Coordinates of C-alpha atoms and ligand atoms in Angstrom, one line a residue:
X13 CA -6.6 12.7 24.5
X14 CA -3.2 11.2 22.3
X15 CA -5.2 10.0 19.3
X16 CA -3.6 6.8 17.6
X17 CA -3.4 9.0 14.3
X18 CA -3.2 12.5 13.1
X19 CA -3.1 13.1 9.2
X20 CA 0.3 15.1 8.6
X21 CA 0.0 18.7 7.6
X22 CA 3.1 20.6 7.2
X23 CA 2.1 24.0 6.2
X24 CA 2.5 24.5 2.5
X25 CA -0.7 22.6 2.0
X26 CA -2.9 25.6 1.2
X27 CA -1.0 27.8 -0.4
X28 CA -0.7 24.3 -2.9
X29 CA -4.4 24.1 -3.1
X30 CA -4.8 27.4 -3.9
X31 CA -2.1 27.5 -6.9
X32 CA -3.9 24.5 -8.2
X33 CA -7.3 26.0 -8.3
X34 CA -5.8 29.2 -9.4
X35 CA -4.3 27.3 -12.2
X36 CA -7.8 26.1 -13.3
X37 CA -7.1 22.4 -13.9
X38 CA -8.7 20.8 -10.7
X39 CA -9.4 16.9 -12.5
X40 CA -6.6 14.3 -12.7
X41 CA -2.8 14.5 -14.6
X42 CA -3.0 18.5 -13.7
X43 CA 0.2 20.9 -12.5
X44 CA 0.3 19.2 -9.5
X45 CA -0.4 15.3 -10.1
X46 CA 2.9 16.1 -12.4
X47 CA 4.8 17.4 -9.9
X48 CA 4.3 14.7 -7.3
X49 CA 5.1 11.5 -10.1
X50 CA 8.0 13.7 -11.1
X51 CA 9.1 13.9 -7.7
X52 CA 8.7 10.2 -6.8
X53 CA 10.6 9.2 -9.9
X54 CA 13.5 11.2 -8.7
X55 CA 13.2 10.1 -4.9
X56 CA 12.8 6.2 -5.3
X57 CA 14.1 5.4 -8.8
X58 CA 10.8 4.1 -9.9
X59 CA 10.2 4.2 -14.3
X60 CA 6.8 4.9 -14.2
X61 CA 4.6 6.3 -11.2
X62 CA 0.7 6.9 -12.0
X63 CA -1.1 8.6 -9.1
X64 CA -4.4 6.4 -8.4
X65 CA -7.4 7.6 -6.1
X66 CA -6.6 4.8 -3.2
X67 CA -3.9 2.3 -2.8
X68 CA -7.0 0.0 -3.5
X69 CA -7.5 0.8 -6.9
X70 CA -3.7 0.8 -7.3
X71 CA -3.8 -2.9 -6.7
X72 CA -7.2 -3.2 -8.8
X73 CA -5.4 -2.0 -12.0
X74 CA -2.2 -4.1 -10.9
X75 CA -4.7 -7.0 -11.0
X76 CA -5.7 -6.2 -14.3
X77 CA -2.6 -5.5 -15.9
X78 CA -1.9 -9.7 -14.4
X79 CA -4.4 -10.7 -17.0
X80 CA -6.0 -13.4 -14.4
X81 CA -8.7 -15.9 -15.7
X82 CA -11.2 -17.0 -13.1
X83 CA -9.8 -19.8 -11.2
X84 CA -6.6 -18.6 -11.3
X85 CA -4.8 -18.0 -7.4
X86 CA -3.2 -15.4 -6.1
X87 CA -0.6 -15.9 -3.2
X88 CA -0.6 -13.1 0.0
X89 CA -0.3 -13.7 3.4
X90 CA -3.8 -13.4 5.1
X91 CA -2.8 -10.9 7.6
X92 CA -3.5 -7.9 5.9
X93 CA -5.8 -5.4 4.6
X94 CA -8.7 -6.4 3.0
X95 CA -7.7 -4.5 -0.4
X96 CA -5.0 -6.9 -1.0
X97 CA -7.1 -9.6 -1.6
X98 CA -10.4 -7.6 -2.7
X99 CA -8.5 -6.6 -5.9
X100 CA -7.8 -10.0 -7.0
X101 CA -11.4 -11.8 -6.1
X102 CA -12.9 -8.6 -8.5
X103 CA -10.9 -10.7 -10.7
X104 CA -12.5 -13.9 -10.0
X105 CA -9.2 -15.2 -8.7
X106 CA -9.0 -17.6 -6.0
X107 CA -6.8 -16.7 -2.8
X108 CA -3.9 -18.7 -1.2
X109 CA -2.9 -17.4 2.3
X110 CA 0.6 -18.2 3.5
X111 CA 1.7 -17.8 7.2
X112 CA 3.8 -14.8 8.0
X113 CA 7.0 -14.8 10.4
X114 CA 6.4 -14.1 13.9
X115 CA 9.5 -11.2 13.9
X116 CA 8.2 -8.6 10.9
X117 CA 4.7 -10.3 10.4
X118 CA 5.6 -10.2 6.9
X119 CA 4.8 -13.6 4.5
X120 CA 6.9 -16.0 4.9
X121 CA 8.7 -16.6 1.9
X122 CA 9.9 -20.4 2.7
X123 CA 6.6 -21.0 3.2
X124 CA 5.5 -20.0 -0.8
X125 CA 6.6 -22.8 -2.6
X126 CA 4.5 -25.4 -1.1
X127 CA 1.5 -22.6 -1.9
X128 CA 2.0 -23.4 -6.0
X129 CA 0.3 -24.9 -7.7
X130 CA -0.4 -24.8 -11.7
X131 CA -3.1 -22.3 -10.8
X132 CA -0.8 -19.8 -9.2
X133 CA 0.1 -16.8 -11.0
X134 CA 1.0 -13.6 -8.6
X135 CA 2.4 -13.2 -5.4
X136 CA 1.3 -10.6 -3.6
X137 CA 4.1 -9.5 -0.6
X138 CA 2.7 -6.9 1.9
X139 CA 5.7 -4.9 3.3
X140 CA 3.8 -4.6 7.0
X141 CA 5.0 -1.5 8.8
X142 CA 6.9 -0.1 5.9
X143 CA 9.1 -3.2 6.8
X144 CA 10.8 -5.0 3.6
X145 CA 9.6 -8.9 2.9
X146 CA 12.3 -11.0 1.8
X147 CA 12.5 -9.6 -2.2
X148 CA 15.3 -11.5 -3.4
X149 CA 13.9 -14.7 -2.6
X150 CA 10.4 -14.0 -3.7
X151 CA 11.7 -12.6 -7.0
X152 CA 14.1 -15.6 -7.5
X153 CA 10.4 -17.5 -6.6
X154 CA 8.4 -15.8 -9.2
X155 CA 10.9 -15.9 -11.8
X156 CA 10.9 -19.8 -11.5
X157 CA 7.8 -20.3 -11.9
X158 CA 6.9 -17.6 -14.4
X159 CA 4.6 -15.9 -11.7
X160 CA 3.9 -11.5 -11.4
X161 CA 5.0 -10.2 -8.6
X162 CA 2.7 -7.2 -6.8
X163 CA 4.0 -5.3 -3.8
X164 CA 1.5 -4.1 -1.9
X165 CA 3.6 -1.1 -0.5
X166 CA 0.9 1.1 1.1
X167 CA 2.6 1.2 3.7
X168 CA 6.4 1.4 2.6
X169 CA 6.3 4.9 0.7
X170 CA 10.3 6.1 1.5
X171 CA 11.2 2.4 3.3
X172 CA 13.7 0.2 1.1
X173 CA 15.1 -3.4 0.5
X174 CA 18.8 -3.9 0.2
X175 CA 18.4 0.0 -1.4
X176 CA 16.1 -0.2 -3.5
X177 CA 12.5 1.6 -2.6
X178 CA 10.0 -0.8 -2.1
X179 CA 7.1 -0.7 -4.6
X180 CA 9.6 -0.8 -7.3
X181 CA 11.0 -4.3 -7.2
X182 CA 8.5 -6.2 -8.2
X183 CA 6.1 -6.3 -11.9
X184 CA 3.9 -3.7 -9.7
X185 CA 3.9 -1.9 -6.7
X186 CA 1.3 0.1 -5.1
X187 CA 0.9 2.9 -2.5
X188 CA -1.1 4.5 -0.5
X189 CA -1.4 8.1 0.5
X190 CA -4.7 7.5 2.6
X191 CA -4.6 10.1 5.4
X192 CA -3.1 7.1 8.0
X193 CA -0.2 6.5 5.6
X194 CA 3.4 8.6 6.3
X195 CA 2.3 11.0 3.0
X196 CA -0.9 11.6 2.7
X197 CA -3.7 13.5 -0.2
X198 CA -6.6 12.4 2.0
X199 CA -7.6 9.0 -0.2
X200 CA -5.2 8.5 -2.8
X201 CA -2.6 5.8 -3.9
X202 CA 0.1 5.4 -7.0
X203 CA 0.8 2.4 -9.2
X204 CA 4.8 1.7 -10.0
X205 CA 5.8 -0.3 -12.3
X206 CA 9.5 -0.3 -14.2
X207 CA 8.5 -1.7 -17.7
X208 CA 7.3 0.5 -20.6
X209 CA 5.1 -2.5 -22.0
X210 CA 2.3 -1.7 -19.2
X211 CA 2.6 2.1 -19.9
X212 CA -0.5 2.5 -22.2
X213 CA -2.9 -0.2 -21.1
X214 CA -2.4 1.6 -17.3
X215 CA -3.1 4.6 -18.1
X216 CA -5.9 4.0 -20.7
X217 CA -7.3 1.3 -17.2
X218 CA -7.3 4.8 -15.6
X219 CA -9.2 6.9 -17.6
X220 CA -12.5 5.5 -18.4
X221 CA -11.0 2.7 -21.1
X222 CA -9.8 6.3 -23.2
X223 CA -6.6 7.3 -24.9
X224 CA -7.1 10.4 -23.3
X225 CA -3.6 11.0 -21.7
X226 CA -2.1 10.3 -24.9
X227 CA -4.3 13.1 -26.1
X228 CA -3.0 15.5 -23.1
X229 CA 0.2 14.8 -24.3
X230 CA -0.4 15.9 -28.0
X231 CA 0.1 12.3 -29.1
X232 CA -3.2 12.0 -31.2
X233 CA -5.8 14.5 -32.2
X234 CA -9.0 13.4 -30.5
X235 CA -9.8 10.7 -27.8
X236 CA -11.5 7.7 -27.9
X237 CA -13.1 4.7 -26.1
X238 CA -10.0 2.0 -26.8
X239 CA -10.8 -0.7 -24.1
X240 CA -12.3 -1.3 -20.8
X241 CA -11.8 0.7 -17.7
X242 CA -12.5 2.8 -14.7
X243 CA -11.9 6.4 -12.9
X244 CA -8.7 6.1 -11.1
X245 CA -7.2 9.2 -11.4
X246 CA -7.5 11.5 -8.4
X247 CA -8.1 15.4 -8.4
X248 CA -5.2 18.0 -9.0
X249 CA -6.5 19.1 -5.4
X250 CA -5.3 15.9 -3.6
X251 CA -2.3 16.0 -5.3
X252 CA -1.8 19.5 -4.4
X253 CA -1.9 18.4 -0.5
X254 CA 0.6 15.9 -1.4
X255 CA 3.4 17.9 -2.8
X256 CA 3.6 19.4 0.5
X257 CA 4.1 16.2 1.9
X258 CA 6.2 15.1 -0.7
X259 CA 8.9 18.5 -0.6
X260 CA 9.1 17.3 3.5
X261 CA 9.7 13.3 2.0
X262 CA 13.0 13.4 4.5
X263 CA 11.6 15.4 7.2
X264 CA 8.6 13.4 7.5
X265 CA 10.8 10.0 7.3
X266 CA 13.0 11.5 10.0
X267 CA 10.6 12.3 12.1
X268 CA 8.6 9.4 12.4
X269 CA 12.0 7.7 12.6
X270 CA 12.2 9.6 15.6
X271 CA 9.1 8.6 17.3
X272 CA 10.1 4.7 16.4
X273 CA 13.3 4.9 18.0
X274 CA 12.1 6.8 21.1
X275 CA 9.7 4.0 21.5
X276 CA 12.1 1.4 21.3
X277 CA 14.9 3.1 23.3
X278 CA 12.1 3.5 26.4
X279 CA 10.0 0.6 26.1
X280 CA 13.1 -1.9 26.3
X281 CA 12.9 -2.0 30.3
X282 CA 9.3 -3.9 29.2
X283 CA 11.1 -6.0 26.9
X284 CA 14.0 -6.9 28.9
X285 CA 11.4 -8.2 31.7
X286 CA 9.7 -10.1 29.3
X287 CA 6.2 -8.3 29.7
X288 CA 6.3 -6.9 25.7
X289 CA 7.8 -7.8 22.5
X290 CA 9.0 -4.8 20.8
X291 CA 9.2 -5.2 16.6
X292 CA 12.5 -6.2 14.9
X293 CA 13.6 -4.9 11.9
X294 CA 16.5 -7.3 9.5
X295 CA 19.1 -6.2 8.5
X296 CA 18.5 -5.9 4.7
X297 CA 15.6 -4.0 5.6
X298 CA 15.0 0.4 5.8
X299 CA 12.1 1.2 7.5
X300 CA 10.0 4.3 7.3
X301 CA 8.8 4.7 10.7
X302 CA 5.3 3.8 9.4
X303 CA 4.1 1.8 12.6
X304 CA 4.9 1.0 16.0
X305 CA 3.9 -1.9 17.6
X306 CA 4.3 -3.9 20.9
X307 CA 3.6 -7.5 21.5
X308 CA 1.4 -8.9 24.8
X309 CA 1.5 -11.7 26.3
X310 CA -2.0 -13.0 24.6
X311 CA -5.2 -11.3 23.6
X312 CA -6.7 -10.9 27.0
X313 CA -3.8 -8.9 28.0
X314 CA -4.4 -6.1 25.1
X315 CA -7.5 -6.0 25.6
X316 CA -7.2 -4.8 29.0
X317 CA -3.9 -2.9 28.0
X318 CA -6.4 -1.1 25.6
X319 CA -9.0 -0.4 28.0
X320 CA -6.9 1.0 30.8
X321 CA -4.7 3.1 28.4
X322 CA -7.8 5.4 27.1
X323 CA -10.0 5.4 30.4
X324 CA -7.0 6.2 32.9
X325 CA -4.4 8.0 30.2
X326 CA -6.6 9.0 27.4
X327 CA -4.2 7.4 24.9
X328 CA -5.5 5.8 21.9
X329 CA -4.0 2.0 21.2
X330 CA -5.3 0.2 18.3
X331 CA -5.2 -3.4 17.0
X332 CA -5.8 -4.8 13.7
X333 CA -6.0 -7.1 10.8
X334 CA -8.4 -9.9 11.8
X335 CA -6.6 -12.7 9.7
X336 CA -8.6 -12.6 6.3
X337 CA -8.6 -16.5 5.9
X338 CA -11.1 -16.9 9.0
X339 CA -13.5 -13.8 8.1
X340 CA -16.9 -14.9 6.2
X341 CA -15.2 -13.9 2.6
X342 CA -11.8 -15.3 3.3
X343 CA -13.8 -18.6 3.7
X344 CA -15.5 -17.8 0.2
X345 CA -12.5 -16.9 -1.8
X346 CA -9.4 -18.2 -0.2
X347 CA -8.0 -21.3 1.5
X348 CA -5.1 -21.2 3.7
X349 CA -2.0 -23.2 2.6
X350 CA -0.5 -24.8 5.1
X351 CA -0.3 -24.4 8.8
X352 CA -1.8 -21.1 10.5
X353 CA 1.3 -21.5 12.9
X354 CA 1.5 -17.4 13.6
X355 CA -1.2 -15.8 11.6
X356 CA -3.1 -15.5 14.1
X357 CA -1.6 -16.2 17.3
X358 CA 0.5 -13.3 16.6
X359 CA -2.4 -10.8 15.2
X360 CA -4.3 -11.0 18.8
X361 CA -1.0 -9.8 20.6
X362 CA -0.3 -7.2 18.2
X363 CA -1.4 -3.6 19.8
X364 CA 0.0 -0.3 17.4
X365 CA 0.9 2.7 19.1
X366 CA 0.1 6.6 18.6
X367 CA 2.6 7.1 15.4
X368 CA 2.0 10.3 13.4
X369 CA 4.4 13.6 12.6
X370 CA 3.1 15.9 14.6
X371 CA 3.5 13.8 17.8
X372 CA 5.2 15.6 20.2
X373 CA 8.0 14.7 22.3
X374 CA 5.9 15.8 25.6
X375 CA 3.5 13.0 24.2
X376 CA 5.9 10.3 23.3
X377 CA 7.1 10.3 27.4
X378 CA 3.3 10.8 28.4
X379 CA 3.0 7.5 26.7
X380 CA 6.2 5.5 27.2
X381 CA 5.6 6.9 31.3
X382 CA 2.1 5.4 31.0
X383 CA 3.3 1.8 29.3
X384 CA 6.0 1.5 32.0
X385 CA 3.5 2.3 34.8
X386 CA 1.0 -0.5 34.0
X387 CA 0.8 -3.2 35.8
X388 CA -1.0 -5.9 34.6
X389 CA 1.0 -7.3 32.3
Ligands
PLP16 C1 -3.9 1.2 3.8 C2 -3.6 -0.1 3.2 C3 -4.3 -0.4 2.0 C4 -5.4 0.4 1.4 O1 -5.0 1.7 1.1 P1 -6.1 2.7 0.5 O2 -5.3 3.9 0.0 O3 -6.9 3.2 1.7 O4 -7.0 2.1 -0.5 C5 -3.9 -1.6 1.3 N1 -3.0 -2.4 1.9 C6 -2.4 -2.2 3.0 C7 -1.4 -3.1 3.6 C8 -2.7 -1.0 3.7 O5 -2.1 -0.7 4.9

């Protein structure tokens, strides 16, 4: 059996693990939570990196640090996970979905104007696939009409826009190292942001609503309960795992890279007969190999494509992303601005690929072989 994921492991794990229990600090901002911002600082330029527990609660404290008021909407386009809008509803924020374009499945951004209204105050682009959105545009947006801009990035760890890492153009940007994502610590996520005004409300949002990592730092004598908050911050363990990851931040890149390309080079015989759309990727745009994707002809055809590929090749395909405007609590908490044009049309075609590190090349050709053998199409 290919399985569509495998969580990365590239052999320094335990010996990471071990240090850190060895060291004795095994709850949050430890040896190794330092070591991974550190390292992230240096790698994508960010200002300020806080390691969260899930990409999830990354976005949660981003939607705190907006200062919403109930009532207040929140632009995103609806294909996407459910955390992107979750965050914002815990806010008692309404939701305004935008259609994406058909090429990158990414918002799109002439469509976000028309969205505003004297409600709106974030924007919320998903980078799909570790694929840049448009930024320039959606900055030049936001600044216009005074609105906070929150990538939602968890998939777009090591991917860039025009060279700069995404997750660090916008007010906020949030990843995730869940164990699907290209670096992983199990469940865990970060929060970027590049202005030293949000600094001490994040990290006090973190821990409990306490001063307590201006303690660690020696800043103050004691610790106290200073404003409202939660438990974001993830186990020195985790963040052990993810150093390892984080030391192979090319390798891994590269790798998937790899896979991408493989799949594109040997799936174009599919394309070129027009029985599959393979993904596109502009030109301003760096990917990360996060995802590979093909497009069918309509949902019928996946789902047969799906079936045949795991009972005669025992190769995992997935789909995903039922549009979040048409599920029960899209309906609740969001309306749909404008036309659903490719939403979803283009979300029932969608089928993802095995994509992880450790794929092999013996794999990759069991699987192209097995695409280019099917027949119904
Ligand atoms: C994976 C993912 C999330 C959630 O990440 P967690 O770390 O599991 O909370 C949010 N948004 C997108 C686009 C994702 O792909």
């Amino acid at each position: 059996m290919i399985h569509f994921n495998r969580a990365p492991f590239v052999g320094t794990e335990l010996d990471y693990i071990r240090q850190a229990i060895e060291y004795g600090k095994l709850c949050g901002d430890g040896l190794f939570t330092k070591k991974c911002s550190e390292l992230m600082k240096e790698r994508l330029g960010t200002r300020h990196i806080l390691l969260t527990t899930s990409c999830t609660h990354a976005l949660e404290m981003a939607a705190f640090l907006c200062d919403l008021q109930p009532g207040d909407e929140v632009i995103m386009p609806s294909y996407t996970f459910v955390s992107t809008a979750d965050a914002f509803v815990l806010q008692g924020a309404k939701i305004v979905f935008v259609d994406v374009h058909p090429e990158t499945m990414n918002i799109d951004e002439t469509k976000i104007e028309a969205a505003i209204t004297d409600r709106t105050r974030v924007i919320v682009p998903v980078h799909y696939a570790g694929v840049a959105c448009e930024m320039d545009t959606i900055m030049d947006i936001a600044r216009r009409h005074h609105l906070k801009v929150v990538e939602d990035a968890a998939q777009g760890v090591n991917a860039w826009y025009k060279g700069r890492a995404l997750g660090t153009i916008g007010d906020f940007g949030c990843f995730s190292f869940h164990e699907t994502k290209n670096y992983t610590m199990g469940e865990g996520g970060a929060l970027l942001f590049q202005d030293d005004a949000y600094l001490e409300r994040a990290e006090i949002l973190r821990e409990k609503g306490t001063n307590r990592s201006k303690f660690f730092r020696g800043q103050i004598d004691k610790y106290t309960w200073v404003n409202y908050g939660s438990s974001y911050l993830p186990s020195d363990i985790n963040a052990a795992y993810l150093y390892a990851q984080l030391e192979a931040f090319d390798a891994i890149n590269e790798k998937r890279c790899w896979n991408y390309a493989y799949y594109q080079t040997h799936l174009e015989p599919l394309e070129k007969r027009g029985l599959i759309e393979q993904p596109y990727i502009p030109e301003y745009a760096t990917h990360n190999g996060h995802m590979y994707y093909v497009k069918t002809k309509d949902l019928e055809t996946r789902t047969r494509l799906i079936q045949w590929l795991l009972k005669e090749r025992q190769i995992q395909c997935v789909f995903h992303y039922i549009p979040l405007h048409s599920s029960p609590a899209g309906l609740r908490y969001g309306r749909f601005s404008g036309e659903d044009v490719y939403t979803t049309k283009e979300s029932e075609r969608l089928l993802r690929l095995p994509m992880y590190y450790g794929l092999t090349e013996e794999q990759l050709k069991y699987i192209t072989d097995s695409f280019l053998a099917y027949t119904g199409y």
